[in-house]
mmCIF file with all atom_site columns, C-alpha atoms in Angstrom:
data_model
loop_
_atom_site.group_PDB
_atom_site.id
_atom_site.type_symbol
_atom_site.label_atom_id
_atom_site.label_alt_id
_atom_site.label_comp_id
_atom_site.label_asym_id
_atom_site.label_entity_id
_atom_site.label_seq_id
_atom_site.pdbx_PDB_ins_code
_atom_site.Cartn_x
_atom_site.Cartn_y
_atom_site.Cartn_z
_atom_site.occupancy
_atom_site.B_iso_or_equiv
_atom_site.pdbx_formal_charge
_atom_site.auth_seq_id
_atom_site.auth_comp_id
_atom_site.auth_asym_id
_atom_site.auth_atom_id
_atom_site.pdbx_PDB_model_num
ATOM 1   C CA . MET A 1 1   ? -7.234  -23.609 5.130   1.00 0.00 ? 9   MET A CA 1
ATOM 2   C CA . GLU A 1 2   ? -3.737  -24.952 5.779   1.00 0.00 ? 10  GLU A CA 1
ATOM 3   C CA . HIS A 1 3   ? -4.027  -27.132 2.666   1.00 0.00 ? 11  HIS A CA 1
ATOM 4   C CA . GLN A 1 4   ? -4.917  -24.062 0.565   1.00 0.00 ? 12  GLN A CA 1
ATOM 5   C CA . ARG A 1 5   ? -1.991  -22.156 2.014   1.00 0.00 ? 13  ARG A CA 1
ATOM 6   C CA . LYS A 1 6   ? 0.367   -25.016 1.125   1.00 0.00 ? 14  LYS A CA 1
ATOM 7   C CA . LEU A 1 7   ? -0.954  -25.126 -2.451  1.00 0.00 ? 15  LEU A CA 1
ATOM 8   C CA . PHE A 1 8   ? -0.503  -21.377 -2.759  1.00 0.00 ? 16  PHE A CA 1
ATOM 9   C CA . ASN A 1 9   ? 3.039   -21.582 -1.364  1.00 0.00 ? 17  ASN A CA 1
ATOM 10  C CA . ASP A 1 10  ? 3.995   -24.373 -3.784  1.00 0.00 ? 18  ASP A CA 1
ATOM 11  C CA . GLU A 1 11  ? 2.557   -22.465 -6.729  1.00 0.00 ? 19  GLU A CA 1
ATOM 12  C CA . HIS A 1 12  ? 4.230   -19.266 -5.594  1.00 0.00 ? 20  HIS A CA 1
ATOM 13  C CA . GLN A 1 13  ? 7.539   -21.111 -5.208  1.00 0.00 ? 21  GLN A CA 1
ATOM 14  C CA . GLN A 1 14  ? 7.351   -22.291 -8.831  1.00 0.00 ? 22  GLN A CA 1
ATOM 15  C CA . LEU A 1 15  ? 6.359   -18.832 -10.020 1.00 0.00 ? 23  LEU A CA 1
ATOM 16  C CA . GLY A 1 16  ? 9.209   -17.321 -8.010  1.00 0.00 ? 24  GLY A CA 1
ATOM 17  C CA . GLN A 1 17  ? 11.709  -19.501 -9.837  1.00 0.00 ? 25  GLN A CA 1
ATOM 18  C CA . LEU A 1 18  ? 10.377  -18.236 -13.167 1.00 0.00 ? 26  LEU A CA 1
ATOM 19  C CA . LEU A 1 19  ? 10.391  -14.618 -12.019 1.00 0.00 ? 27  LEU A CA 1
ATOM 20  C CA . ASP A 1 20  ? 13.970  -14.959 -10.780 1.00 0.00 ? 28  ASP A CA 1
ATOM 21  C CA . ARG A 1 21  ? 14.958  -15.769 -14.374 1.00 0.00 ? 29  ARG A CA 1
ATOM 22  C CA . MET A 1 22  ? 14.165  -12.131 -15.164 1.00 0.00 ? 30  MET A CA 1
ATOM 23  C CA . ASP A 1 23  ? 17.525  -11.210 -13.646 1.00 0.00 ? 31  ASP A CA 1
ATOM 24  C CA . GLN A 1 24  ? 19.303  -12.973 -16.514 1.00 0.00 ? 32  GLN A CA 1
ATOM 25  C CA . LEU A 1 25  ? 17.367  -11.295 -19.350 1.00 0.00 ? 33  LEU A CA 1
ATOM 26  C CA . PRO A 1 26  ? 18.280  -7.907  -20.876 1.00 0.00 ? 34  PRO A CA 1
ATOM 27  C CA . GLU A 1 27  ? 15.958  -5.053  -19.831 1.00 0.00 ? 35  GLU A CA 1
ATOM 28  C CA . ASP A 1 28  ? 14.928  -4.115  -23.401 1.00 0.00 ? 36  ASP A CA 1
ATOM 29  C CA . GLU A 1 29  ? 14.081  -7.731  -24.226 1.00 0.00 ? 37  GLU A CA 1
ATOM 30  C CA . LEU A 1 30  ? 11.969  -8.013  -21.086 1.00 0.00 ? 38  LEU A CA 1
ATOM 31  C CA . GLY A 1 31  ? 10.158  -4.726  -21.682 1.00 0.00 ? 39  GLY A CA 1
ATOM 32  C CA . SER A 1 32  ? 8.926   -5.799  -25.105 1.00 0.00 ? 40  SER A CA 1
ATOM 33  C CA . LYS A 1 33  ? 7.154   -8.821  -23.576 1.00 0.00 ? 41  LYS A CA 1
ATOM 34  C CA . TRP A 1 34  ? 4.907   -6.928  -21.139 1.00 0.00 ? 42  TRP A CA 1
ATOM 35  C CA . PRO A 1 35  ? 1.336   -5.948  -22.098 1.00 0.00 ? 43  PRO A CA 1
ATOM 36  C CA . LYS A 1 36  ? 0.671   -2.200  -21.779 1.00 0.00 ? 44  LYS A CA 1
ATOM 37  C CA . SER A 1 37  ? -1.313  -2.447  -18.526 1.00 0.00 ? 45  SER A CA 1
ATOM 38  C CA . LEU A 1 38  ? 1.435   -4.487  -16.842 1.00 0.00 ? 46  LEU A CA 1
ATOM 39  C CA . ALA A 1 39  ? 4.112   -2.111  -18.147 1.00 0.00 ? 47  ALA A CA 1
ATOM 40  C CA . GLU A 1 40  ? 2.201   0.766   -16.533 1.00 0.00 ? 48  GLU A CA 1
ATOM 41  C CA . LEU A 1 41  ? 1.944   -1.191  -13.270 1.00 0.00 ? 49  LEU A CA 1
ATOM 42  C CA . ILE A 1 42  ? 5.699   -1.777  -13.371 1.00 0.00 ? 50  ILE A CA 1
ATOM 43  C CA . ASP A 1 43  ? 6.289   1.959   -13.886 1.00 0.00 ? 51  ASP A CA 1
ATOM 44  C CA . VAL A 1 44  ? 4.131   2.830   -10.863 1.00 0.00 ? 52  VAL A CA 1
ATOM 45  C CA . MET A 1 45  ? 5.752   0.203   -8.638  1.00 0.00 ? 53  MET A CA 1
ATOM 46  C CA . ALA A 1 46  ? 9.277   1.105   -9.770  1.00 0.00 ? 54  ALA A CA 1
ATOM 47  C CA . ALA A 1 47  ? 8.670   4.808   -9.090  1.00 0.00 ? 55  ALA A CA 1
ATOM 48  C CA . GLU A 1 48  ? 7.558   4.030   -5.530  1.00 0.00 ? 56  GLU A CA 1
ATOM 49  C CA . LEU A 1 49  ? 10.491  1.672   -4.939  1.00 0.00 ? 57  LEU A CA 1
ATOM 50  C CA . GLU A 1 50  ? 12.880  4.387   -6.158  1.00 0.00 ? 58  GLU A CA 1
ATOM 51  C CA . ARG A 1 51  ? 11.183  6.880   -3.845  1.00 0.00 ? 59  ARG A CA 1
ATOM 52  C CA . GLN A 1 52  ? 11.855  4.397   -1.031  1.00 0.00 ? 60  GLN A CA 1
ATOM 53  C CA . GLY A 1 53  ? 15.571  4.514   -1.868  1.00 0.00 ? 61  GLY A CA 1
ATOM 54  C CA . LEU A 1 54  ? 16.202  1.603   -4.235  1.00 0.00 ? 62  LEU A CA 1
ATOM 55  C CA . ALA A 1 55  ? 18.478  2.150   -7.221  1.00 0.00 ? 63  ALA A CA 1
ATOM 56  C CA . SER A 1 56  ? 16.584  2.593   -10.494 1.00 0.00 ? 64  SER A CA 1
ATOM 57  C CA . ASP A 1 57  ? 17.652  -0.697  -12.091 1.00 0.00 ? 65  ASP A CA 1
ATOM 58  C CA . GLN A 1 58  ? 16.993  -2.665  -8.900  1.00 0.00 ? 66  GLN A CA 1
ATOM 59  C CA . ALA A 1 59  ? 13.589  -0.963  -8.515  1.00 0.00 ? 67  ALA A CA 1
ATOM 60  C CA . ARG A 1 60  ? 12.599  -1.894  -12.090 1.00 0.00 ? 68  ARG A CA 1
ATOM 61  C CA . ARG A 1 61  ? 13.660  -5.517  -11.604 1.00 0.00 ? 69  ARG A CA 1
ATOM 62  C CA . MET A 1 62  ? 11.772  -5.815  -8.325  1.00 0.00 ? 70  MET A CA 1
ATOM 63  C CA . ALA A 1 63  ? 8.700   -4.068  -9.781  1.00 0.00 ? 71  ALA A CA 1
ATOM 64  C CA . GLY A 1 64  ? 8.762   -6.451  -12.740 1.00 0.00 ? 72  GLY A CA 1
ATOM 65  C CA . LYS A 1 65  ? 8.774   -9.458  -10.432 1.00 0.00 ? 73  LYS A CA 1
ATOM 66  C CA . GLN A 1 66  ? 5.948   -8.014  -8.333  1.00 0.00 ? 74  GLN A CA 1
ATOM 67  C CA . ALA A 1 67  ? 3.875   -7.229  -11.422 1.00 0.00 ? 75  ALA A CA 1
ATOM 68  C CA . GLY A 1 68  ? 4.521   -10.748 -12.704 1.00 0.00 ? 76  GLY A CA 1
ATOM 69  C CA . ALA A 1 69  ? 3.235   -12.223 -9.438  1.00 0.00 ? 77  ALA A CA 1
ATOM 70  C CA . VAL A 1 70  ? 0.152   -9.972  -9.486  1.00 0.00 ? 78  VAL A CA 1
ATOM 71  C CA . ALA A 1 71  ? -0.521  -10.904 -13.125 1.00 0.00 ? 79  ALA A CA 1
ATOM 72  C CA . HIS A 1 72  ? -0.191  -14.600 -12.323 1.00 0.00 ? 80  HIS A CA 1
ATOM 73  C CA . PHE A 1 73  ? -2.611  -14.601 -9.397  1.00 0.00 ? 81  PHE A CA 1
ATOM 74  C CA . LEU A 1 74  ? -5.077  -11.883 -10.502 1.00 0.00 ? 82  LEU A CA 1
ATOM 75  C CA . GLY A 1 75  ? -4.628  -11.755 -14.268 1.00 0.00 ? 83  GLY A CA 1
ATOM 76  C CA . GLY A 1 76  ? -7.216  -12.781 -16.827 1.00 0.00 ? 84  GLY A CA 1
ATOM 77  C CA . ARG A 1 77  ? -10.242 -11.703 -14.844 1.00 0.00 ? 85  ARG A CA 1
ATOM 78  C CA . VAL A 1 78  ? -12.122 -8.519  -14.224 1.00 0.00 ? 86  VAL A CA 1
ATOM 79  C CA . TYR A 1 79  ? -10.752 -7.177  -10.990 1.00 0.00 ? 87  TYR A CA 1
ATOM 80  C CA . TYR A 1 80  ? -11.791 -3.975  -9.245  1.00 0.00 ? 88  TYR A CA 1
ATOM 81  C CA . LEU A 1 81  ? -8.836  -2.164  -7.734  1.00 0.00 ? 89  LEU A CA 1
ATOM 82  C CA . PRO A 1 82  ? -10.026 0.499   -5.286  1.00 0.00 ? 90  PRO A CA 1
ATOM 83  C CA . THR A 1 83  ? -8.461  3.945   -5.467  1.00 0.00 ? 91  THR A CA 1
ATOM 84  C CA . GLY A 1 84  ? -7.410  3.808   -1.840  1.00 0.00 ? 92  GLY A CA 1
ATOM 85  C CA . ASP A 1 85  ? -9.209  7.024   -0.883  1.00 0.00 ? 93  ASP A CA 1
ATOM 86  C CA . LYS A 1 86  ? -10.090 5.696   2.577   1.00 0.00 ? 94  LYS A CA 1
ATOM 87  C CA . LEU A 1 87  ? -6.462  4.734   3.185   1.00 0.00 ? 95  LEU A CA 1
ATOM 88  C CA . LYS A 1 88  ? -5.254  8.149   1.983   1.00 0.00 ? 96  LYS A CA 1
ATOM 89  C CA . ASP A 1 89  ? -7.798  9.871   4.244   1.00 0.00 ? 97  ASP A CA 1
ATOM 90  C CA . ALA A 1 90  ? -6.694  7.758   7.231   1.00 0.00 ? 98  ALA A CA 1
ATOM 91  C CA . LEU A 1 91  ? -3.038  8.588   6.562   1.00 0.00 ? 99  LEU A CA 1
ATOM 92  C CA . ARG A 1 92  ? -3.902  12.276  6.149   1.00 0.00 ? 100 ARG A CA 1
ATOM 93  C CA . ASP A 1 93  ? -5.840  12.221  9.426   1.00 0.00 ? 101 ASP A CA 1
ATOM 94  C CA . ASP A 1 94  ? -2.865  10.661  11.212  1.00 0.00 ? 102 ASP A CA 1
ATOM 95  C CA . MET A 1 95  ? -0.600  13.341  9.726   1.00 0.00 ? 103 MET A CA 1
ATOM 96  C CA . ILE A 1 96  ? -2.974  16.053  10.971  1.00 0.00 ? 104 ILE A CA 1
ATOM 97  C CA . TRP A 1 97  ? -2.855  14.505  14.459  1.00 0.00 ? 105 TRP A CA 1
ATOM 98  C CA . ALA A 1 98  ? 0.951   14.416  14.381  1.00 0.00 ? 106 ALA A CA 1
ATOM 99  C CA . GLU A 1 99  ? 1.240   18.045  13.236  1.00 0.00 ? 107 GLU A CA 1
ATOM 100 C CA . PHE A 1 100 ? -1.419  19.504  15.529  1.00 0.00 ? 108 PHE A CA 1
ATOM 101 C CA . ASN A 1 101 ? 0.107   21.484  18.399  1.00 0.00 ? 109 ASN A CA 1
ATOM 102 C CA . GLY A 1 102 ? -3.004  23.167  19.797  1.00 0.00 ? 110 GLY A CA 1
ATOM 103 C CA . ARG A 1 103 ? -2.306  26.531  18.160  1.00 0.00 ? 111 ARG A CA 1
ATOM 104 C CA . ASN A 1 104 ? -2.017  25.781  14.442  1.00 0.00 ? 112 ASN A CA 1
ATOM 105 C CA . MET A 1 105 ? -5.598  25.218  13.260  1.00 0.00 ? 113 MET A CA 1
ATOM 106 C CA . ASP A 1 106 ? -5.373  27.958  10.607  1.00 0.00 ? 114 ASP A CA 1
ATOM 107 C CA . GLU A 1 107 ? -2.130  26.505  9.271   1.00 0.00 ? 115 GLU A CA 1
ATOM 108 C CA . LEU A 1 108 ? -3.566  22.963  9.153   1.00 0.00 ? 116 LEU A CA 1
ATOM 109 C CA . SER A 1 109 ? -6.772  24.221  7.567   1.00 0.00 ? 117 SER A CA 1
ATOM 110 C CA . SER A 1 110 ? -4.782  25.861  4.769   1.00 0.00 ? 118 SER A CA 1
ATOM 111 C CA . LYS A 1 111 ? -2.333  23.006  4.337   1.00 0.00 ? 119 LYS A CA 1
ATOM 112 C CA . PHE A 1 112 ? -4.953  20.244  4.114   1.00 0.00 ? 120 PHE A CA 1
ATOM 113 C CA . ARG A 1 113 ? -7.718  22.429  2.609   1.00 0.00 ? 121 ARG A CA 1
ATOM 114 C CA . LEU A 1 114 ? -10.200 21.437  5.273   1.00 0.00 ? 122 LEU A CA 1
ATOM 115 C CA . SER A 1 115 ? -12.562 23.545  7.359   1.00 0.00 ? 123 SER A CA 1
ATOM 116 C CA . GLN A 1 116 ? -11.810 23.961  11.039  1.00 0.00 ? 124 GLN A CA 1
ATOM 117 C CA . PRO A 1 117 ? -14.939 22.023  12.083  1.00 0.00 ? 125 PRO A CA 1
ATOM 118 C CA . HIS A 1 118 ? -13.763 19.155  9.853   1.00 0.00 ? 126 HIS A CA 1
ATOM 119 C CA . LEU A 1 119 ? -10.303 19.337  11.447  1.00 0.00 ? 127 LEU A CA 1
ATOM 120 C CA . TYR A 1 120 ? -11.829 19.266  14.938  1.00 0.00 ? 128 TYR A CA 1
ATOM 121 C CA . ALA A 1 121 ? -13.837 16.162  13.992  1.00 0.00 ? 129 ALA A CA 1
ATOM 122 C CA . ILE A 1 122 ? -10.669 14.486  12.673  1.00 0.00 ? 130 ILE A CA 1
ATOM 123 C CA . LEU A 1 123 ? -8.743  15.401  15.824  1.00 0.00 ? 131 LEU A CA 1
ATOM 124 C CA . ARG A 1 124 ? -11.544 14.055  18.026  1.00 0.00 ? 132 ARG A CA 1
ATOM 125 C CA . GLN A 1 125 ? -11.487 10.771  16.101  1.00 0.00 ? 133 GLN A CA 1
ATOM 126 C CA . GLN A 1 126 ? -7.673  10.580  16.192  1.00 0.00 ? 134 GLN A CA 1
ATOM 127 C CA . ARG A 1 127 ? -7.618  11.303  19.918  1.00 0.00 ? 135 ARG A CA 1
ATOM 128 C CA . ALA A 1 128 ? -9.959  8.347   20.489  1.00 0.00 ? 136 ALA A CA 1
ATOM 129 C CA . LEU A 1 129 ? -7.847  6.080   18.249  1.00 0.00 ? 137 LEU A CA 1
ATOM 130 C CA . HIS A 1 130 ? -4.598  7.033   19.958  1.00 0.00 ? 138 HIS A CA 1
ATOM 131 C CA . ARG A 1 131 ? -6.155  6.686   23.399  1.00 0.00 ? 139 ARG A CA 1
ATOM 132 C CA . ALA A 1 132 ? -7.365  3.185   22.489  1.00 0.00 ? 140 ALA A CA 1
ATOM 133 C CA . ARG A 1 133 ? -3.841  2.262   21.372  1.00 0.00 ? 141 ARG A CA 1
ATOM 134 C CA . GLN A 1 134 ? -2.308  3.493   24.604  1.00 0.00 ? 142 GLN A CA 1
ATOM 135 C CA . GLN A 1 135 ? -5.064  2.458   26.980  1.00 0.00 ? 143 GLN A CA 1
ATOM 136 C CA . PRO A 1 136 ? -7.054  -0.570  25.753  1.00 0.00 ? 144 PRO A CA 1
ATOM 137 C CA . ASP A 1 137 ? -10.635 -1.049  26.915  1.00 0.00 ? 145 ASP A CA 1
ATOM 138 C CA . LEU A 1 138 ? -10.544 -2.904  30.225  1.00 0.00 ? 146 LEU A CA 1
ATOM 139 C CA . PHE A 1 139 ? -13.849 -4.636  29.527  1.00 0.00 ? 147 PHE A CA 1
ATOM 140 C CA . GLY A 1 140 ? -13.337 -5.318  25.800  1.00 0.00 ? 148 GLY A CA 1
ATOM 141 C CA . PRO A 1 141 ? -12.547 -9.058  25.918  1.00 0.00 ? 149 PRO A CA 1
ATOM 142 C CA . PHE A 1 142 ? -15.520 -9.774  28.175  1.00 0.00 ? 150 PHE A CA 1
ATOM 143 C CA . ASN A 1 143 ? -17.988 -7.926  25.945  1.00 0.00 ? 151 ASN A CA 1
ATOM 144 C CA . ALA A 1 144 ? -16.779 -9.680  22.786  1.00 0.00 ? 152 ALA A CA 1
ATOM 145 C CA . GLN A 1 145 ? -18.634 -12.941 23.593  1.00 0.00 ? 153 GLN A CA 1
#
């Protein structure tokens, strides 16, 4: 495993040197070299980086480097990229937990377009998750054998 990690790091180091050359090339020249699917990936990544507060030009450069790394390691093969629905649901559920105050079920039901029974199930699950974070199972390590 350590040997594989070292090989990956060496390869990534070499790739990183190539990707860093992108900083010296004009934006329009770079853009003409990307296949359509990678250009779309760059647009998505750059938009999120801008939303996170990076300047537009810096976001595009960073997104280009990230897309280049993804293309290098995953490119040329059929690769299923999940939509992330489970992650979005988990984040939504955490947001519901954070916004719940004990008296705002109607508001949460409207905001998240969920029935109250569904909200109660989410809150029950979130309560258990948050309790486990705060108060770990005392017998967990012994039962894991």
